[in-house]
Short mmCIF file of C-alpha atoms in Angstrom, two decimals:
data_model
loop_
_atom_site.label_atom_id
_atom_site.label_comp_id
_atom_site.label_asym_id
_atom_site.label_seq_id
_atom_site.Cartn_x
_atom_site.Cartn_y
_atom_site.Cartn_z
CA MET A 29 78.73 86.80 93.83
CA THR A 30 80.17 84.15 96.84
CA TYR A 31 83.69 83.46 96.09
CA GLU A 32 84.73 80.11 95.20
CA ALA A 33 88.68 79.37 94.91
CA ALA A 34 89.86 77.96 91.86
CA GLU A 35 90.19 74.18 91.98
CA ASN A 36 93.52 73.83 90.22
CA ARG A 37 95.27 77.25 92.47
CA TYR A 38 98.00 74.79 93.20
CA ASP A 39 99.06 73.69 89.60
CA SER A 40 101.48 76.44 88.70
CA MET A 41 103.07 78.35 91.63
CA PRO A 42 105.91 76.64 93.09
CA TYR A 43 106.45 76.58 96.78
CA ARG A 44 109.69 76.56 98.69
CA ARG A 45 110.46 75.95 102.18
CA VAL A 46 111.36 78.70 104.76
CA GLY A 47 114.79 78.08 106.15
CA ARG A 48 114.76 74.90 108.45
CA SER A 49 111.06 75.07 109.15
CA GLY A 50 108.08 73.16 108.12
CA LEU A 51 106.57 75.99 106.41
CA HIS A 52 106.59 76.92 102.80
CA LEU A 53 105.53 80.08 101.07
CA PRO A 54 104.84 80.66 97.44
CA ALA A 55 107.69 81.76 94.87
CA VAL A 56 105.72 85.03 94.77
CA SER A 57 103.91 86.46 97.55
CA LEU A 58 101.53 89.71 97.63
CA GLY A 59 102.17 92.68 99.61
CA LEU A 60 99.33 95.08 100.78
CA TRP A 61 101.62 97.80 101.63
CA HIS A 62 99.81 99.92 98.24
CA ASN A 63 96.36 99.70 96.81
CA PHE A 64 95.01 98.08 99.62
CA GLY A 65 94.12 101.63 101.83
CA ASP A 66 90.76 103.70 101.64
CA ASP A 67 92.29 105.65 98.62
CA LYS A 68 91.69 102.33 96.24
CA PRO A 69 88.37 101.01 95.17
CA PHE A 70 87.33 97.97 97.02
CA GLU A 71 86.24 95.95 94.26
CA THR A 72 89.25 96.45 92.61
CA GLN A 73 91.07 94.79 95.90
CA ARG A 74 88.74 92.03 96.06
CA ALA A 75 89.42 91.46 92.65
CA ILE A 76 93.44 91.22 93.08
CA LEU A 77 93.25 89.35 95.94
CA ARG A 78 90.96 86.63 94.69
CA ARG A 79 92.87 86.32 91.38
CA ALA A 80 96.20 85.97 93.40
CA PHE A 81 94.62 83.28 95.53
CA ASP A 82 93.28 81.37 92.39
CA LEU A 83 96.69 81.45 90.93
CA GLY A 84 98.92 80.06 94.17
CA VAL A 85 99.64 82.86 96.31
CA THR A 86 99.07 81.72 99.68
CA HIS A 87 100.81 84.48 101.39
CA PHE A 88 99.18 88.03 102.06
CA ASP A 89 101.60 90.34 103.71
CA LEU A 90 100.29 93.74 105.93
CA ALA A 91 101.71 96.00 108.42
CA ASN A 92 99.97 97.72 111.25
CA ASN A 93 100.25 101.29 109.32
CA TYR A 94 99.68 100.26 105.76
CA GLY A 95 96.71 102.60 104.21
CA PRO A 96 96.28 105.50 103.80
CA PRO A 97 94.98 106.14 106.38
CA TYR A 98 96.93 103.91 108.86
CA GLY A 99 95.30 100.82 109.69
CA SER A 100 92.95 100.85 106.60
CA ALA A 101 94.80 98.23 104.51
CA GLU A 102 94.10 95.68 107.51
CA THR A 103 90.67 96.65 108.05
CA ASN A 104 90.00 96.46 104.61
CA PHE A 105 91.80 92.96 104.15
CA GLY A 106 89.39 91.78 107.23
CA ARG A 107 86.37 92.57 105.29
CA HIS A 108 87.64 90.64 102.26
CA PHE A 109 88.90 87.95 104.52
CA LYS A 110 85.60 87.75 105.90
CA ASP A 111 83.49 87.79 102.84
CA ASP A 112 85.98 85.24 100.73
CA PHE A 113 88.98 83.99 102.58
CA LYS A 114 87.28 82.85 105.80
CA PRO A 115 86.45 79.09 104.51
CA TYR A 116 90.47 79.12 103.25
CA ARG A 117 92.07 79.97 106.55
CA ASP A 118 94.20 76.98 106.88
CA GLU A 119 95.40 77.34 103.14
CA LEU A 120 96.66 81.09 104.00
CA VAL A 121 99.75 82.42 105.51
CA ILE A 122 98.96 86.08 106.71
CA SER A 123 101.54 88.23 108.23
CA SER A 124 101.49 91.70 109.81
CA LYS A 125 104.43 94.10 111.53
CA ALA A 126 105.19 96.71 113.51
CA GLY A 127 107.82 99.16 114.20
CA TYR A 128 107.40 102.22 112.42
CA ASP A 129 104.64 105.23 113.34
CA MET A 130 101.26 104.00 114.13
CA TRP A 131 99.37 106.36 116.39
CA PRO A 132 100.75 109.25 118.91
CA GLY A 133 102.77 109.61 121.66
CA PRO A 134 106.11 107.76 123.07
CA TYR A 135 104.35 103.94 123.01
CA GLY A 136 103.23 103.95 119.12
CA ASN A 137 106.54 103.67 117.42
CA PHE A 138 109.49 101.44 117.10
CA GLY A 139 110.30 97.95 119.17
CA SER A 140 109.09 98.34 122.75
CA ARG A 141 107.22 95.17 124.22
CA LYS A 142 104.15 98.01 125.04
CA TYR A 143 104.24 98.60 121.15
CA LEU A 144 104.76 95.35 119.59
CA LEU A 145 101.79 93.51 121.43
CA ALA A 146 99.57 96.23 121.42
CA SER A 147 99.81 97.09 117.73
CA LEU A 148 99.42 93.17 117.05
CA ASP A 149 96.28 93.34 119.30
CA GLN A 150 95.02 96.29 117.44
CA SER A 151 95.82 94.31 114.26
CA LEU A 152 93.95 91.29 115.00
CA GLU A 153 91.21 92.92 115.48
CA ARG A 154 91.20 95.11 111.88
CA MET A 155 91.39 91.86 110.29
CA GLY A 156 89.02 89.77 112.61
CA LEU A 157 91.74 87.19 113.25
CA ASP A 158 92.40 84.96 115.92
CA TYR A 159 96.07 85.00 114.92
CA VAL A 160 98.34 85.97 112.15
CA ASP A 161 101.23 83.25 110.91
CA ILE A 162 103.91 85.60 111.14
CA PHE A 163 104.66 88.90 113.27
CA TYR A 164 107.33 90.85 112.51
CA SER A 165 109.52 93.52 114.24
CA HIS A 166 109.28 96.01 111.32
CA ARG A 167 112.84 97.47 111.97
CA PRO A 168 115.57 97.50 114.74
CA ASP A 169 115.12 100.13 117.44
CA PRO A 170 118.37 101.89 118.46
CA ASP A 171 117.05 102.94 122.29
CA THR A 172 115.13 99.36 122.94
CA SER A 173 117.33 96.23 123.60
CA LEU A 174 117.30 93.11 121.48
CA GLU A 175 116.24 91.33 124.26
CA GLU A 176 112.95 93.43 124.85
CA THR A 177 112.02 93.45 121.45
CA MET A 178 112.44 89.66 120.79
CA GLY A 179 110.79 88.79 123.96
CA ALA A 180 108.01 90.46 122.70
CA LEU A 181 107.77 88.58 119.62
CA ASP A 182 108.57 85.50 121.90
CA THR A 183 105.07 86.41 123.75
CA ALA A 184 103.25 87.19 120.46
CA VAL A 185 104.06 83.35 119.80
CA ARG A 186 103.29 81.65 123.22
CA SER A 187 100.33 83.57 123.41
CA GLY A 188 98.83 81.98 120.16
CA ARG A 189 98.62 85.25 118.86
CA ALA A 190 100.97 84.73 115.93
CA LEU A 191 102.70 81.33 115.06
CA TYR A 192 106.37 82.35 113.63
CA ALA A 193 108.12 85.28 114.56
CA GLY A 194 110.01 87.54 112.26
CA ILE A 195 112.13 90.76 111.30
CA SER A 196 112.72 92.96 108.79
CA SER A 197 115.33 95.37 107.73
CA TYR A 198 117.89 94.24 110.37
CA SER A 199 121.80 93.66 109.52
CA PRO A 200 123.50 90.66 109.15
CA GLU A 201 125.29 90.82 112.50
CA LYS A 202 121.82 91.62 114.29
CA THR A 203 119.92 89.06 112.59
CA ILE A 204 122.29 86.44 114.37
CA GLU A 205 121.93 88.05 117.60
CA ALA A 206 118.37 88.39 117.62
CA ALA A 207 118.00 84.37 116.32
CA ARG A 208 120.05 83.53 119.13
CA ILE A 209 118.12 85.45 121.75
CA LEU A 210 115.03 84.22 120.30
CA GLN A 211 116.17 80.66 120.48
CA ASP A 212 117.18 80.49 124.04
CA LEU A 213 113.28 81.88 124.67
CA GLY A 214 112.53 79.00 122.56
CA THR A 215 110.90 80.80 119.73
CA PRO A 216 112.73 80.00 116.55
CA LEU A 217 113.38 82.76 114.07
CA LEU A 218 111.46 81.70 111.03
CA ILE A 219 112.09 84.35 108.49
CA HIS A 220 113.71 88.18 107.74
CA GLN A 221 112.23 90.36 104.92
CA PRO A 222 114.73 92.76 103.52
CA SER A 223 114.42 94.88 100.53
CA TYR A 224 116.23 93.49 97.56
CA SER A 225 116.39 94.63 93.87
CA MET A 226 118.71 94.46 90.87
CA LEU A 227 119.18 98.22 92.03
CA ASN A 228 119.51 97.60 95.77
CA ARG A 229 121.97 94.59 96.47
CA TRP A 230 123.03 95.65 100.14
CA THR A 231 121.91 91.85 100.95
CA GLU A 232 124.77 90.26 99.34
CA ASN A 233 127.45 92.64 101.02
CA GLY A 234 129.34 91.68 104.37
CA ASP A 235 131.03 88.86 106.01
CA PRO A 236 128.91 87.64 107.15
CA ASN A 237 126.43 88.79 104.15
CA LEU A 238 122.57 88.48 105.19
CA TYR A 239 121.82 85.22 103.33
CA GLN A 240 124.76 83.64 105.03
CA ALA A 241 123.49 84.65 108.36
CA LEU A 242 120.29 83.38 107.61
CA GLU A 243 121.87 80.25 106.40
CA GLN A 244 123.65 80.10 109.74
CA VAL A 245 120.69 80.22 112.19
CA GLY A 246 118.33 78.68 109.65
CA ALA A 247 115.57 81.33 108.58
CA GLY A 248 114.18 82.03 105.32
CA CYS A 249 114.16 85.18 103.18
CA VAL A 250 110.59 86.94 101.73
CA ALA A 251 112.60 90.09 99.79
CA PHE A 252 110.52 93.20 99.45
CA SER A 253 110.24 95.90 96.82
CA PRO A 254 112.06 93.38 94.44
CA LEU A 255 111.15 96.14 91.44
CA ALA A 256 112.65 98.78 92.93
CA GLN A 257 109.66 100.54 93.76
CA GLY A 258 108.35 100.35 90.20
CA LEU A 259 111.66 101.18 88.61
CA LEU A 260 112.28 97.55 87.26
CA THR A 261 109.23 97.80 85.01
CA ASP A 262 108.52 99.05 81.77
CA ARG A 263 106.89 102.18 83.23
CA TYR A 264 110.01 104.38 83.23
CA LEU A 265 111.47 103.35 79.79
CA ASN A 266 110.49 106.61 78.25
CA GLY A 267 109.83 109.38 81.25
CA VAL A 268 107.65 109.56 84.03
CA PRO A 269 103.83 108.79 83.67
CA GLU A 270 100.99 111.02 85.18
CA ASP A 271 99.42 108.21 87.09
CA SER A 272 102.94 106.91 88.53
CA ARG A 273 104.19 106.60 91.82
CA ALA A 274 106.94 108.82 90.94
CA ALA A 275 104.55 111.38 89.62
CA ALA A 276 102.55 111.02 92.89
CA GLY A 277 105.66 110.94 95.11
CA LYS A 278 104.78 107.42 96.64
CA SER A 279 108.12 105.73 97.89
CA LEU A 280 109.69 106.80 94.73
CA ASP A 281 111.48 110.07 94.35
CA THR A 282 111.81 111.30 90.46
CA ALA A 283 115.74 111.85 91.65
CA GLN A 284 115.96 108.29 91.65
CA LEU A 285 115.04 108.16 87.85
CA SER A 286 118.61 109.72 86.91
CA ASP A 287 120.19 109.22 83.67
CA GLU A 288 122.23 106.62 84.71
CA ASN A 289 119.68 104.53 86.61
CA LEU A 290 117.56 104.83 83.48
CA ARG A 291 120.67 103.74 80.89
CA ARG A 292 120.53 100.75 83.89
CA ILE A 293 116.88 100.12 83.34
CA ARG A 294 116.90 100.10 79.82
CA GLY A 295 120.03 97.59 79.64
CA LEU A 296 118.29 95.52 81.66
CA ASN A 297 115.11 95.70 79.53
CA GLU A 298 116.67 94.33 76.64
CA ILE A 299 117.99 91.20 78.61
CA ALA A 300 114.68 90.76 79.49
CA ARG A 301 113.14 90.79 76.21
CA SER A 302 115.81 88.64 74.89
CA ARG A 303 114.50 86.01 77.61
CA GLY A 304 111.06 86.42 76.68
CA GLN A 305 110.22 88.21 79.77
CA SER A 306 109.01 91.51 80.82
CA LEU A 307 111.22 93.68 83.17
CA ALA A 308 109.05 93.00 85.85
CA GLN A 309 109.19 89.05 85.52
CA MET A 310 112.79 88.91 84.99
CA ALA A 311 113.73 91.26 88.22
CA ILE A 312 111.32 88.52 90.12
CA ALA A 313 113.12 85.67 88.42
CA TRP A 314 116.46 87.23 89.49
CA ILE A 315 116.12 87.70 92.89
CA LEU A 316 114.49 84.40 93.68
CA ARG A 317 117.57 82.62 91.43
CA PRO A 318 120.22 80.65 93.91
CA GLN A 319 122.64 82.40 95.95
CA GLY A 320 126.61 80.91 96.10
CA THR A 321 126.97 81.97 99.65
CA GLY A 322 123.62 80.95 101.20
CA GLY A 323 120.16 79.82 100.95
CA GLY A 324 119.42 82.90 99.11
CA VAL A 325 115.59 84.69 98.92
CA THR A 326 112.67 82.12 99.64
CA SER A 327 109.71 84.30 98.20
CA ALA A 328 109.73 87.62 96.33
CA LEU A 329 107.10 89.94 98.08
CA VAL A 330 105.61 92.21 95.11
CA GLY A 331 102.38 94.75 95.25
CA ALA A 332 99.99 94.89 92.64
CA SER A 333 97.36 97.93 91.24
CA SER A 334 95.20 95.55 88.91
CA VAL A 335 94.54 92.02 87.92
CA ARG A 336 96.52 92.66 84.79
CA GLN A 337 99.87 93.97 86.58
CA LEU A 338 99.18 90.90 89.16
CA GLU A 339 99.05 88.32 86.36
CA ASP A 340 102.10 89.44 84.60
CA THR A 341 104.08 90.01 87.49
CA LEU A 342 103.36 86.37 88.56
CA ALA A 343 104.14 84.89 85.11
CA ALA A 344 107.88 84.93 86.35
CA VAL A 345 107.61 81.91 87.61
CA ASN A 346 107.32 80.21 84.23
CA ASN A 347 110.98 80.98 83.43
CA LEU A 348 113.39 81.38 86.51
CA GLU A 349 116.26 79.42 85.15
CA PHE A 350 119.47 81.70 84.06
CA SER A 351 122.27 81.17 82.07
CA GLN A 352 125.74 81.94 83.25
CA GLU A 353 126.20 84.43 80.66
CA GLU A 354 122.91 86.09 81.25
CA LEU A 355 123.97 86.75 85.08
CA HIS A 356 127.16 87.95 84.01
CA ARG A 357 125.30 90.47 81.38
CA ILE A 358 123.15 91.58 84.15
CA ASP A 359 125.85 92.13 86.41
CA GLU A 360 126.72 95.00 84.24
CA PHE A 361 123.56 96.82 85.00
CA ALA A 362 122.18 95.52 88.15
CA VAL A 363 124.73 97.67 90.33
CA GLU A 364 123.78 99.94 93.54
CA SER A 365 121.74 102.66 92.70
CA ASP A 366 121.40 104.48 96.13
CA ILE A 367 117.45 103.76 96.15
CA ASN A 368 117.51 101.76 99.77
CA LEU A 369 114.73 104.18 101.54
CA TRP A 370 115.29 101.79 104.64
CA ALA A 371 119.21 101.70 104.94
CA LYS A 372 118.94 104.03 107.88
CA ALA A 373 117.17 101.21 109.69
CA LEU A 374 120.42 98.97 109.36
CA GLU A 375 122.52 101.72 111.41
CA ALA A 376 120.51 101.23 114.37
#
């Protein structure tokens, strides 16, 4: 059936300005890291994307190697875009990234100009797009100068293949330096995409911390893995389900389900229940709270394996307020839990 977007799609989702730019993102964005490769039913993907847009999610986030296999999430999204979303292109923010392993040899990884621009061209072809709204350096490259990597992002924007430039998993110091280089080139840094959750709070550390750095350079923040790869849901309160990420070994090691981490998760779940929210909803609302030392998170980037899961997660926007007492109670359990899979990127 021909898809027609819901007329009330902008009625319930709040939108937030990205740094000092003119762009706004939905408070919750949809990431296609999992569930959009060739291992997932195409009709399930379609239902999730349609429902997301109907509920005001205008930002779809991809990367070159999302799948499996690599590239298949972009290829599948391209089919969905052609079938359903092409009439709504100017209402959508579509992003992609390059920086992790994509193809064999020395030119299919990290942050060289050759890799980034070749990857962007391939991503556009897979998705059937003339441009992406945001193109990211997916991680810093210890062997390539920031000038080269940021120069490639500048070229992507100046050539019309991207509207904005972003970075992901950069330290606060490297973020400031990357923003300076881009500013000198005439292409402002739009946004940073870090991992961040109640159990992974590295963005709050340092002087300056990441939010202070982003406030300084005028960039926004879209936080990925806000549910800690699924830990901050009700999935693991009573063990490891057979159909879970942990059981499948997908970005969640069962070692992370330690007794101490489970104690924290159960404590947070009790607080969520007292707020009338699921644990996932509270985890999303919490990362969207104002940060006292900076601008905070612009948008929470979530995944979804079903329409039902998507709807439950998006309902977080119905209760984004926290009392100081609730925040203090949450801090008893929301502590670093050694789950940051991307920590090494920060050392580059």
